């Protein structure tokens, strides 16, 4: 800890209420053993396949929970969000389930797969932003101007509580198998904070490690500066992690995440390829960073570990290019 003032975390009651709220609307995603990672690390490695969740990522958990908690009047006025792509799909799905209008701001260079799916779910896609942070500014302006409810991608406590339901699904396996480490992709920090809040409360001694790419290092730099900082985000395979975090989410994450490590772009490409070839798993760049950290020795688990594969929405052309490059 660095002495930074704390921010309230979602409580276990909040996460368990989210679990009940999401029952029948999200999948209990599987855990799959990875033999090549076990051989590489010398310890059992299980992959939590949120890449097989509805809309192809964990984001649906937080969005559905947050939208369900809005008042009927707020939903009737409509929803707005900023997204690198996966959260936008999740909000679009939640809006469709409630018969609500949804406006989603994305960076102009967001993957076509994600943009097409947002449109396919009936949301109004707006692509004028140059990056995620500008998309967030535009979404906030739209919310203020048009009276829409802003469903934030990572800072809303209801979103964080929804993401924490991933951890509830892991508890039995963690206890039965003696898991010591959980490794989580980190963008803005909502998933790591939700997972960490649950596991730190219920599993004494567990280590939570977050992973970012060298090109999406906002939370990494925040951990070292002791505060949220702005960092530029160049083009990256881990587009789902792009953008800055905020002070509130940094303060929450700092309470339950032990460390953040970085992986290179080439390590992410290798992880995508290995997951595809060795495990039969299609992962996007953001979804593969936890595996890249294990494969690269950036995380050295004390015992058995779980790596969350957080998303699988990768353009076919990009995946083919990565597989061709490695071959």
Short mmCIF file of C-alpha atoms in Angstrom, two decimals:
data_model
loop_
_atom_site.label_atom_id
_atom_site.label_comp_id
_atom_site.label_asym_id
_atom_site.label_seq_id
_atom_site.Cartn_x
_atom_site.Cartn_y
_atom_site.Cartn_z
CA UNK A 1 0.00 0.00 0.00
CA UNK A 2 1.17 3.54 -0.68
CA UNK A 3 -0.92 5.53 1.76
CA UNK A 4 -3.34 6.73 -0.91
CA UNK A 5 -6.82 7.54 0.42
CA UNK A 6 -9.08 4.56 -0.14
CA UNK A 7 -12.27 4.34 -2.17
CA UNK A 8 -15.14 2.08 -1.12
CA UNK A 9 -15.13 -1.31 -2.77
CA UNK A 10 -18.28 -3.21 -3.68
CA UNK A 11 -19.10 -5.49 -0.77
CA UNK A 12 -19.67 -9.22 -0.96
CA UNK A 13 -23.38 -8.57 -0.57
CA UNK A 14 -23.27 -6.35 -3.67
CA UNK A 15 -21.50 -9.03 -5.70
CA UNK A 16 -23.80 -11.80 -4.52
CA UNK A 17 -26.81 -9.63 -5.37
CA UNK A 18 -25.32 -9.10 -8.83
CA UNK A 19 -24.89 -12.87 -9.18
CA UNK A 20 -28.58 -13.39 -8.41
CA UNK A 21 -29.53 -10.59 -10.79
CA UNK A 22 -27.47 -12.11 -13.60
CA UNK A 23 -28.72 -15.66 -13.10
CA UNK A 24 -29.96 -16.95 -16.42
CA UNK A 25 -28.47 -13.99 -18.31
CA UNK A 26 -24.77 -14.85 -18.26
CA UNK A 27 -22.84 -18.08 -18.64
CA UNK A 28 -20.89 -19.78 -15.88
CA UNK A 29 -17.78 -19.95 -18.04
CA UNK A 30 -15.51 -22.99 -17.92
CA UNK A 31 -12.06 -23.51 -16.45
CA UNK A 32 -9.68 -25.32 -18.76
CA UNK A 33 -6.30 -26.76 -17.81
CA UNK A 34 -3.42 -25.62 -20.01
CA UNK A 35 -0.80 -28.36 -20.28
CA UNK A 36 1.76 -26.29 -22.18
CA UNK A 37 1.58 -23.52 -19.59
CA UNK A 38 1.91 -26.07 -16.81
CA UNK A 39 5.02 -27.46 -18.46
CA UNK A 40 6.35 -23.94 -18.97
CA UNK A 41 5.71 -22.68 -15.45
CA UNK A 42 6.11 -25.91 -13.49
CA UNK A 43 2.75 -25.40 -11.79
CA UNK A 44 -0.87 -26.23 -12.70
CA UNK A 45 -2.49 -23.45 -14.77
CA UNK A 46 -6.23 -23.13 -15.31
CA UNK A 47 -7.72 -20.74 -17.83
CA UNK A 48 -11.01 -19.00 -16.97
CA UNK A 49 -12.65 -18.68 -20.38
CA UNK A 50 -14.56 -15.41 -20.28
CA UNK A 51 -13.82 -15.29 -24.01
CA UNK A 52 -16.76 -17.72 -24.27
CA UNK A 53 -19.13 -15.46 -22.38
CA UNK A 54 -22.13 -13.85 -24.11
CA UNK A 55 -20.85 -11.06 -26.43
CA UNK A 56 -17.40 -12.66 -26.25
CA UNK A 57 -16.14 -11.08 -23.02
CA UNK A 58 -16.68 -10.63 -19.29
CA UNK A 59 -18.04 -7.12 -19.89
CA UNK A 60 -21.62 -8.34 -20.14
CA UNK A 61 -21.62 -9.09 -16.40
CA UNK A 62 -21.02 -5.52 -15.32
CA UNK A 63 -23.17 -3.88 -17.97
CA UNK A 64 -26.21 -6.07 -17.31
CA UNK A 65 -25.93 -5.50 -13.57
CA UNK A 66 -25.55 -1.74 -13.89
CA UNK A 67 -28.42 -1.33 -16.34
CA UNK A 68 -30.72 -3.55 -14.26
CA UNK A 69 -30.08 -1.26 -11.27
CA UNK A 70 -31.10 1.91 -13.12
CA UNK A 71 -34.57 3.23 -12.48
CA UNK A 72 -37.19 2.50 -15.14
CA UNK A 73 -37.27 6.21 -15.92
CA UNK A 74 -33.52 6.35 -16.49
CA UNK A 75 -33.63 3.34 -18.80
CA UNK A 76 -36.54 4.88 -20.69
CA UNK A 77 -34.45 7.99 -21.40
CA UNK A 78 -31.71 5.83 -22.86
CA UNK A 79 -28.13 4.78 -22.21
CA UNK A 80 -24.77 6.05 -23.38
CA UNK A 81 -21.27 4.69 -22.95
CA UNK A 82 -17.71 4.87 -24.20
CA UNK A 83 -15.98 1.66 -25.12
CA UNK A 84 -13.01 0.14 -26.88
CA UNK A 85 -15.60 -2.35 -28.18
CA UNK A 86 -16.46 -5.09 -25.70
CA UNK A 87 -18.23 -2.93 -23.10
CA UNK A 88 -20.18 -1.31 -25.93
CA UNK A 89 -21.49 -4.70 -27.00
CA UNK A 90 -22.47 -5.47 -23.44
CA UNK A 91 -24.34 -2.19 -22.99
CA UNK A 92 -26.05 -2.68 -26.35
CA UNK A 93 -27.22 -6.13 -25.24
CA UNK A 94 -28.46 -4.80 -21.90
CA UNK A 95 -30.33 -2.00 -23.66
CA UNK A 96 -31.95 -4.45 -26.05
CA UNK A 97 -33.11 -6.64 -23.17
CA UNK A 98 -34.76 -3.63 -21.52
CA UNK A 99 -36.12 -2.08 -24.72
CA UNK A 100 -33.90 0.97 -24.24
CA UNK A 101 -32.00 3.18 -26.62
CA UNK A 102 -28.20 2.88 -26.45
CA UNK A 103 -25.54 5.21 -27.84
CA UNK A 104 -21.97 3.85 -27.93
CA UNK A 105 -18.90 5.98 -28.60
CA UNK A 106 -15.85 4.05 -29.79
CA UNK A 107 -12.46 5.02 -31.19
CA UNK A 108 -12.50 5.28 -34.96
CA UNK A 109 -9.91 2.49 -35.18
CA UNK A 110 -11.81 0.04 -32.96
CA UNK A 111 -11.84 -3.45 -34.51
CA UNK A 112 -14.50 -3.93 -37.17
CA UNK A 113 -15.68 -7.13 -35.47
CA UNK A 114 -16.60 -5.20 -32.34
CA UNK A 115 -18.19 -2.28 -34.20
CA UNK A 116 -20.29 -4.61 -36.35
CA UNK A 117 -21.56 -6.46 -33.30
CA UNK A 118 -22.49 -3.24 -31.50
CA UNK A 119 -24.54 -2.21 -34.52
CA UNK A 120 -26.02 -5.70 -34.80
CA UNK A 121 -27.31 -5.44 -31.23
CA UNK A 122 -29.22 -2.29 -32.17
CA UNK A 123 -27.08 0.44 -30.59
CA UNK A 124 -26.26 3.76 -32.24
CA UNK A 125 -22.52 3.61 -32.96
CA UNK A 126 -20.55 6.85 -32.98
CA UNK A 127 -16.98 6.62 -34.24
CA UNK A 128 -15.66 10.17 -34.25
CA UNK A 129 -13.30 9.76 -31.29
CA UNK A 130 -9.59 9.34 -31.97
CA UNK A 131 -9.05 7.12 -28.91
CA UNK A 132 -10.86 5.68 -25.88
CA UNK A 133 -10.28 8.70 -23.67
CA UNK A 134 -11.83 11.05 -26.24
CA UNK A 135 -14.74 8.62 -26.62
CA UNK A 136 -15.33 8.90 -22.88
CA UNK A 137 -15.36 12.70 -23.05
CA UNK A 138 -17.91 12.57 -25.87
CA UNK A 139 -20.07 10.06 -23.99
CA UNK A 140 -20.13 12.27 -20.89
CA UNK A 141 -21.08 15.29 -23.00
CA UNK A 142 -23.87 13.29 -24.65
CA UNK A 143 -25.18 12.15 -21.27
CA UNK A 144 -25.30 15.75 -20.00
CA UNK A 145 -26.77 17.14 -23.22
CA UNK A 146 -29.40 14.48 -23.96
CA UNK A 147 -30.23 13.22 -20.47
CA UNK A 148 -28.99 9.70 -21.12
CA UNK A 149 -27.72 7.43 -18.34
CA UNK A 150 -23.95 6.99 -18.54
CA UNK A 151 -22.90 3.35 -18.04
CA UNK A 152 -19.20 3.70 -17.35
CA UNK A 153 -16.93 0.90 -18.53
CA UNK A 154 -14.98 0.40 -15.30
CA UNK A 155 -15.62 3.06 -12.63
CA UNK A 156 -19.29 2.39 -11.81
CA UNK A 157 -19.53 0.33 -8.58
CA UNK A 158 -22.43 -1.63 -10.10
CA UNK A 159 -20.23 -2.56 -13.07
CA UNK A 160 -17.41 -3.60 -10.73
CA UNK A 161 -19.82 -5.73 -8.68
CA UNK A 162 -20.98 -7.45 -11.85
CA UNK A 163 -17.40 -8.22 -12.87
CA UNK A 164 -16.82 -9.61 -9.38
CA UNK A 165 -19.19 -12.48 -10.18
CA UNK A 166 -16.29 -14.02 -12.13
CA UNK A 167 -14.59 -14.58 -8.77
CA UNK A 168 -17.66 -16.20 -7.22
CA UNK A 169 -17.51 -18.81 -9.98
CA UNK A 170 -13.87 -19.52 -9.12
CA UNK A 171 -14.23 -20.00 -5.36
CA UNK A 172 -14.90 -23.74 -5.24
CA UNK A 173 -12.00 -24.53 -7.56
CA UNK A 174 -9.63 -22.17 -5.76
CA UNK A 175 -10.37 -23.85 -2.45
CA UNK A 176 -10.39 -27.42 -3.75
CA UNK A 177 -7.19 -27.09 -5.77
CA UNK A 178 -5.24 -24.83 -3.45
CA UNK A 179 -4.89 -22.05 -6.02
CA UNK A 180 -2.45 -19.38 -4.81
CA UNK A 181 -2.47 -16.88 -7.69
CA UNK A 182 -5.06 -15.31 -9.98
CA UNK A 183 -3.84 -13.31 -12.96
CA UNK A 184 -6.18 -10.74 -14.48
CA UNK A 185 -6.03 -8.49 -17.57
CA UNK A 186 -6.27 -4.81 -16.64
CA UNK A 187 -7.55 -1.90 -18.71
CA UNK A 188 -9.40 0.63 -16.60
CA UNK A 189 -9.37 -1.84 -13.73
CA UNK A 190 -12.99 -2.89 -13.19
CA UNK A 191 -12.43 -6.63 -13.63
CA UNK A 192 -9.34 -6.81 -11.44
CA UNK A 193 -11.04 -4.72 -8.76
CA UNK A 194 -14.20 -6.82 -8.72
CA UNK A 195 -12.31 -10.11 -8.73
CA UNK A 196 -9.84 -8.86 -6.13
CA UNK A 197 -12.54 -7.54 -3.81
CA UNK A 198 -14.18 -10.96 -3.64
CA UNK A 199 -11.08 -13.13 -3.43
CA UNK A 200 -9.20 -10.99 -0.92
CA UNK A 201 -12.23 -11.16 1.36
CA UNK A 202 -12.77 -14.91 1.07
CA UNK A 203 -9.41 -16.54 0.27
CA UNK A 204 -6.70 -15.64 2.78
CA UNK A 205 -3.26 -15.28 1.25
CA UNK A 206 -4.31 -15.27 -2.40
CA UNK A 207 -2.25 -13.12 -4.76
CA UNK A 208 -3.96 -11.03 -7.44
CA UNK A 209 -1.70 -9.85 -10.26
CA UNK A 210 -2.90 -7.52 -13.00
CA UNK A 211 -1.41 -7.48 -16.49
CA UNK A 212 -1.23 -4.70 -19.06
CA UNK A 213 0.69 -4.37 -22.29
CA UNK A 214 3.62 -2.00 -22.63
CA UNK A 215 1.34 0.11 -24.83
CA UNK A 216 -1.60 0.19 -22.38
CA UNK A 217 0.18 0.92 -19.11
CA UNK A 218 -2.09 3.39 -17.33
CA UNK A 219 -2.74 1.30 -14.21
CA UNK A 220 0.89 0.12 -14.10
CA UNK A 221 2.05 3.73 -14.02
CA UNK A 222 -0.63 4.64 -11.47
CA UNK A 223 0.63 1.92 -9.12
CA UNK A 224 4.11 3.38 -9.35
CA UNK A 225 3.10 7.05 -9.14
CA UNK A 226 0.60 6.54 -6.32
CA UNK A 227 -2.14 8.24 -8.32
CA UNK A 228 -3.92 8.01 -11.65
CA UNK A 229 -1.81 9.41 -14.48
CA UNK A 230 -2.43 10.11 -18.15
CA UNK A 231 -0.41 7.99 -20.55
CA UNK A 232 -0.42 8.01 -24.35
CA UNK A 233 -1.75 4.85 -25.99
CA UNK A 234 -0.18 3.95 -29.33
CA UNK A 235 -1.69 1.24 -31.56
CA UNK A 236 -1.76 -2.09 -29.75
CA UNK A 237 -2.94 -5.68 -30.10
CA UNK A 238 -4.55 -5.20 -26.68
CA UNK A 239 -7.03 -2.58 -27.89
CA UNK A 240 -9.49 -3.69 -25.21
CA UNK A 241 -7.09 -2.39 -22.54
CA UNK A 242 -6.48 0.99 -24.17
CA UNK A 243 -7.22 4.22 -22.32
CA UNK A 244 -6.52 5.70 -18.92
CA UNK A 245 -7.94 4.76 -15.55
CA UNK A 246 -9.38 7.24 -13.06
CA UNK A 247 -8.48 8.09 -9.49
CA UNK A 248 -11.42 6.27 -7.91
CA UNK A 249 -10.74 3.02 -9.74
CA UNK A 250 -7.01 3.25 -9.06
CA UNK A 251 -7.73 3.64 -5.33
CA UNK A 252 -10.05 0.63 -5.37
CA UNK A 253 -7.62 -1.51 -7.34
CA UNK A 254 -4.73 -0.59 -5.05
CA UNK A 255 -6.55 -2.19 -2.13
CA UNK A 256 -6.96 -5.63 -3.70
CA UNK A 257 -4.43 -6.01 -6.53
CA UNK A 258 -0.93 -6.93 -5.38
CA UNK A 259 0.96 -5.79 -8.47
CA UNK A 260 0.68 -4.90 -12.14
CA UNK A 261 3.12 -6.31 -14.70
CA UNK A 262 3.68 -5.48 -18.36
CA UNK A 263 3.98 -7.69 -21.43
CA UNK A 264 5.21 -6.78 -24.90
CA UNK A 265 3.23 -6.72 -28.12
CA UNK A 266 5.21 -9.68 -29.46
CA UNK A 267 4.49 -11.65 -26.27
CA UNK A 268 0.77 -11.00 -26.74
CA UNK A 269 0.92 -12.24 -30.33
CA UNK A 270 2.73 -15.38 -29.17
CA UNK A 271 0.12 -15.96 -26.46
CA UNK A 272 -2.75 -15.60 -28.95
CA UNK A 273 -1.04 -18.13 -31.21
CA UNK A 274 -0.29 -20.62 -28.41
CA UNK A 275 -3.81 -20.40 -27.02
CA UNK A 276 -5.14 -21.08 -30.50
CA UNK A 277 -2.79 -23.91 -31.35
CA UNK A 278 -2.26 -25.59 -27.98
CA UNK A 279 -5.57 -25.01 -26.20
CA UNK A 280 -8.07 -24.46 -29.02
CA UNK A 281 -8.97 -21.05 -27.58
CA UNK A 282 -9.57 -17.90 -29.62
CA UNK A 283 -8.47 -14.89 -27.61
CA UNK A 284 -8.15 -11.24 -28.51
CA UNK A 285 -5.04 -9.33 -27.48
CA UNK A 286 -6.54 -7.97 -24.27
CA UNK A 287 -7.78 -11.43 -23.39
CA UNK A 288 -4.37 -13.04 -23.85
CA UNK A 289 -2.20 -10.78 -21.67
CA UNK A 290 -2.47 -12.91 -18.52
CA UNK A 291 -1.25 -15.91 -20.50
CA UNK A 292 1.54 -13.81 -22.01
CA UNK A 293 2.66 -12.84 -18.49
CA UNK A 294 2.86 -16.47 -17.42
CA UNK A 295 4.61 -17.60 -20.59
CA UNK A 296 7.13 -14.79 -20.32
CA UNK A 297 7.94 -15.37 -16.67
CA UNK A 298 6.60 -11.97 -15.61
CA UNK A 299 4.46 -13.73 -13.02
CA UNK A 300 5.87 -16.65 -11.03
CA UNK A 301 3.01 -18.32 -9.16
CA UNK A 302 3.65 -19.77 -5.73
CA UNK A 303 1.41 -22.73 -6.56
CA UNK A 304 -1.49 -23.48 -8.85
CA UNK A 305 -2.84 -20.44 -10.66
CA UNK A 306 -5.79 -19.22 -12.68
CA UNK A 307 -5.36 -16.88 -15.63
CA UNK A 308 -8.46 -15.08 -16.88
CA UNK A 309 -8.84 -15.05 -20.66
CA UNK A 310 -11.13 -12.06 -20.66
CA UNK A 311 -12.23 -11.72 -24.29
CA UNK A 312 -12.24 -13.41 -27.67
CA UNK A 313 -13.42 -10.70 -30.06
CA UNK A 314 -10.56 -10.60 -32.54
CA UNK A 315 -10.91 -9.73 -36.22
CA UNK A 316 -10.36 -12.77 -38.43
CA UNK A 317 -7.78 -10.93 -40.53
CA UNK A 318 -5.81 -9.93 -37.44
CA UNK A 319 -5.89 -13.47 -36.08
CA UNK A 320 -4.78 -14.90 -39.43
CA UNK A 321 -1.94 -12.38 -39.55
CA UNK A 322 -0.78 -13.32 -36.06
CA UNK A 323 -0.91 -17.04 -36.78
CA UNK A 324 0.92 -16.52 -40.06
CA UNK A 325 3.56 -14.39 -38.38
CA UNK A 326 4.31 -17.02 -35.78
CA UNK A 327 4.45 -19.80 -38.35
#
